[in-house]
Coordinates of N, CA and C in Angstrom, one line a residue:
X1 N 15.7 17.1 8.1 CA 14.7 16.8 8.0 C 14.1 14.9 7.1
X2 N 13.7 14.2 7.8 CA 13.3 13.0 7.3 C 11.9 12.6 7.4
X3 N 11.5 13.3 6.1 CA 9.7 12.0 6.2 C 9.4 11.1 5.9
X4 N 8.3 10.8 6.8 CA 8.2 9.2 6.9 C 6.7 8.7 5.9
X5 N 6.2 8.5 5.0 CA 4.7 8.2 5.0 C 4.6 7.2 5.5
X6 N 3.5 7.4 5.9 CA 2.5 5.7 6.9 C 1.3 5.9 6.9
X7 N 0.4 4.7 6.7 CA -0.5 4.6 6.7 C -1.5 4.6 8.3
X8 N -2.2 5.9 8.6 CA -2.8 6.0 9.7 C -3.8 4.7 10.1
X9 N -4.7 4.5 9.0 CA -5.7 3.6 9.5 C -4.6 2.0 10.0
X10 N -3.7 1.8 9.5 CA -2.9 0.6 10.1 C -2.7 0.8 11.8
X11 N -3.6 0.4 12.0 CA -3.2 0.2 13.7 C -1.3 0.2 14.0
X12 N -0.6 -0.6 13.7 CA 0.4 -1.8 13.8 C 1.7 0.0 12.9
X13 N 1.1 0.4 12.1 CA 1.5 1.8 11.3 C 1.7 2.8 12.2
X14 N 0.5 2.8 12.8 CA 0.6 3.9 13.5 C 0.6 4.0 14.9
X15 N 0.9 3.1 15.4 CA 1.6 2.8 17.2 C 3.3 2.9 16.8
X16 N 3.7 2.6 15.7 CA 5.3 2.8 15.0 C 5.7 3.9 14.6
X17 N 4.5 4.7 14.6 CA 4.8 6.5 14.6 C 5.0 7.6 15.3
X18 N 3.6 6.5 16.4 CA 4.0 7.1 17.8 C 4.9 6.5 18.8
X19 N 5.5 5.8 18.3 CA 7.2 5.1 19.0 C 7.7 6.3 18.7
X20 N 8.0 5.9 17.4 CA 9.2 6.7 16.4 C 8.8 8.3 16.8
X21 N 7.9 9.2 17.5 CA 7.2 10.3 17.5 C 8.2 10.5 18.9
X22 N 8.2 9.4 19.8 CA 8.3 10.2 21.3 C 10.0 9.7 21.2
X23 N 10.6 9.1 20.6 CA 12.1 9.3 20.2 C 13.0 10.2 19.3
X24 N 12.1 10.5 18.8 CA 12.5 12.1 18.5 C 12.9 13.8 19.0
X25 N 13.9 13.3 19.7 CA 14.1 14.6 20.3 C 14.5 15.3 19.9
X26 N 14.9 15.5 18.5 CA 15.6 16.4 18.3 C 14.9 17.2 16.8
X27 N 13.6 16.2 17.0 CA 12.6 16.2 15.6 C 13.0 16.7 14.4
X28 N 14.3 15.6 13.8 CA 14.2 15.1 12.6 C 13.6 14.6 11.5
X29 N 11.8 14.0 12.1 CA 10.9 13.7 11.2 C 9.9 14.2 11.4
X30 N 9.2 14.3 10.2 CA 8.5 14.5 10.0 C 7.5 13.6 9.4
X31 N 6.4 13.4 10.2 CA 5.7 12.4 9.8 C 4.1 12.3 9.3
X32 N 4.5 11.7 8.1 CA 2.6 12.2 7.4 C 2.0 11.2 6.7
X33 N 0.8 11.5 7.5 CA 0.0 10.0 7.1 C -0.8 10.5 5.8
X34 N -0.8 9.5 5.1 CA -0.8 9.2 3.6 C -2.2 9.5 3.4
X35 N -3.1 9.4 4.3 CA -4.5 9.8 4.5 C -5.4 11.0 4.8
X36 N -4.3 11.9 5.5 CA -4.4 13.2 5.7 C -5.5 13.7 4.5
X37 N -6.5 14.6 4.3 CA -7.1 15.3 3.7 C -6.2 15.9 2.7
X38 N -5.4 17.1 3.0 CA -4.1 17.8 2.2 C -3.6 16.9 1.4
X39 N -3.1 15.4 1.7 CA -1.7 15.2 1.7 C -1.6 14.4 -0.1
X40 N -2.5 14.8 -0.9 CA -2.3 14.8 -2.7 C -2.1 16.4 -2.7
X41 N -2.7 17.2 -2.2 CA -1.9 18.6 -2.5 C -0.8 18.7 -2.4
X42 N -0.1 18.5 -1.8 CA 0.9 18.8 -0.7 C 2.5 17.4 -1.4
X43 N 1.6 16.4 -2.0 CA 2.6 15.5 -2.6 C 2.4 15.1 -3.7
X44 N 2.5 15.8 -4.9 CA 1.3 15.3 -6.3 C 1.9 14.2 -6.7
X45 N 3.3 14.1 -6.2 CA 4.2 12.5 -7.5 C 4.0 11.8 -6.4
X46 N 3.4 11.3 -5.6 CA 3.5 9.9 -4.8 C 1.7 9.2 -5.2
X47 N 2.5 8.7 -6.0 CA 1.1 7.7 -6.2 C 0.4 6.9 -5.1
X48 N -0.8 6.9 -4.7 CA -1.9 6.5 -3.5 C -2.5 5.0 -3.7
X49 N -2.2 5.2 -5.1 CA -3.3 4.1 -5.5 C -1.9 2.7 -5.4
X50 N -0.6 2.7 -5.3 CA 0.8 1.9 -5.6 C 0.5 1.4 -3.8
X51 N 0.8 0.0 -4.0 CA 0.7 -0.8 -2.4 C 1.3 0.0 -1.2
X52 N 0.5 -0.2 -0.4 CA 1.2 0.8 1.0 C 1.7 -0.1 1.9
X53 N 1.8 -1.6 1.5 CA 2.4 -2.8 2.7 C 3.7 -2.3 3.7
X54 N 4.5 -1.6 3.0 CA 5.3 -0.6 3.5 C 5.6 0.5 4.0
X55 N 5.8 1.0 4.7 CA 6.2 2.5 5.2 C 7.3 2.7 4.1
X56 N 7.1 4.2 3.8 CA 8.0 5.2 2.7 C 8.9 6.4 3.1
X57 N 10.1 6.6 2.9 CA 11.0 7.5 3.3 C 11.0 8.2 2.4
X58 N 11.4 9.6 3.1 CA 12.2 10.6 1.6 C 12.5 11.3 2.6
X59 N 14.0 11.5 2.0 CA 15.1 11.8 3.0 C 14.8 13.6 2.1
X60 N 14.2 14.2 2.8 CA 14.2 16.0 2.7 C 15.5 16.5 2.8
X61 N 16.2 16.9 4.0 CA 17.5 17.9 3.9 C 19.1 17.0 4.3
X62 N 18.8 15.8 5.5 CA 19.6 15.0 5.7 C 19.6 14.4 5.6
X63 N 20.6 13.0 5.1 CA 21.0 12.2 4.5 C 20.6 11.1 5.7
X64 N 21.1 11.5 6.9 CA 21.7 11.0 7.7 C 20.6 10.6 9.2
X65 N 20.4 10.0 9.8 CA 18.9 10.2 10.5 C 19.5 9.8 12.7
X66 N 19.7 10.3 12.9 CA 20.2 10.4 14.2 C 19.6 10.4 15.5
X67 N 18.7 9.3 16.2 CA 17.4 10.1 17.0 C 17.8 9.2 18.4

């Protein structure tokens, strides 16, 4: 799996994640909204005060992604 952290309050980011999800036929993406209520509990090492200008991605189990 490949986890992508994104800002769902950003219309462009949300649209990009919807597009990515539509192409993820093998369920290899885990899309995580950084504004989810439990985000900080599930990802305590991610500093939400840091700039969110760009999407952040974190490899989980696989290093490559083929969608």
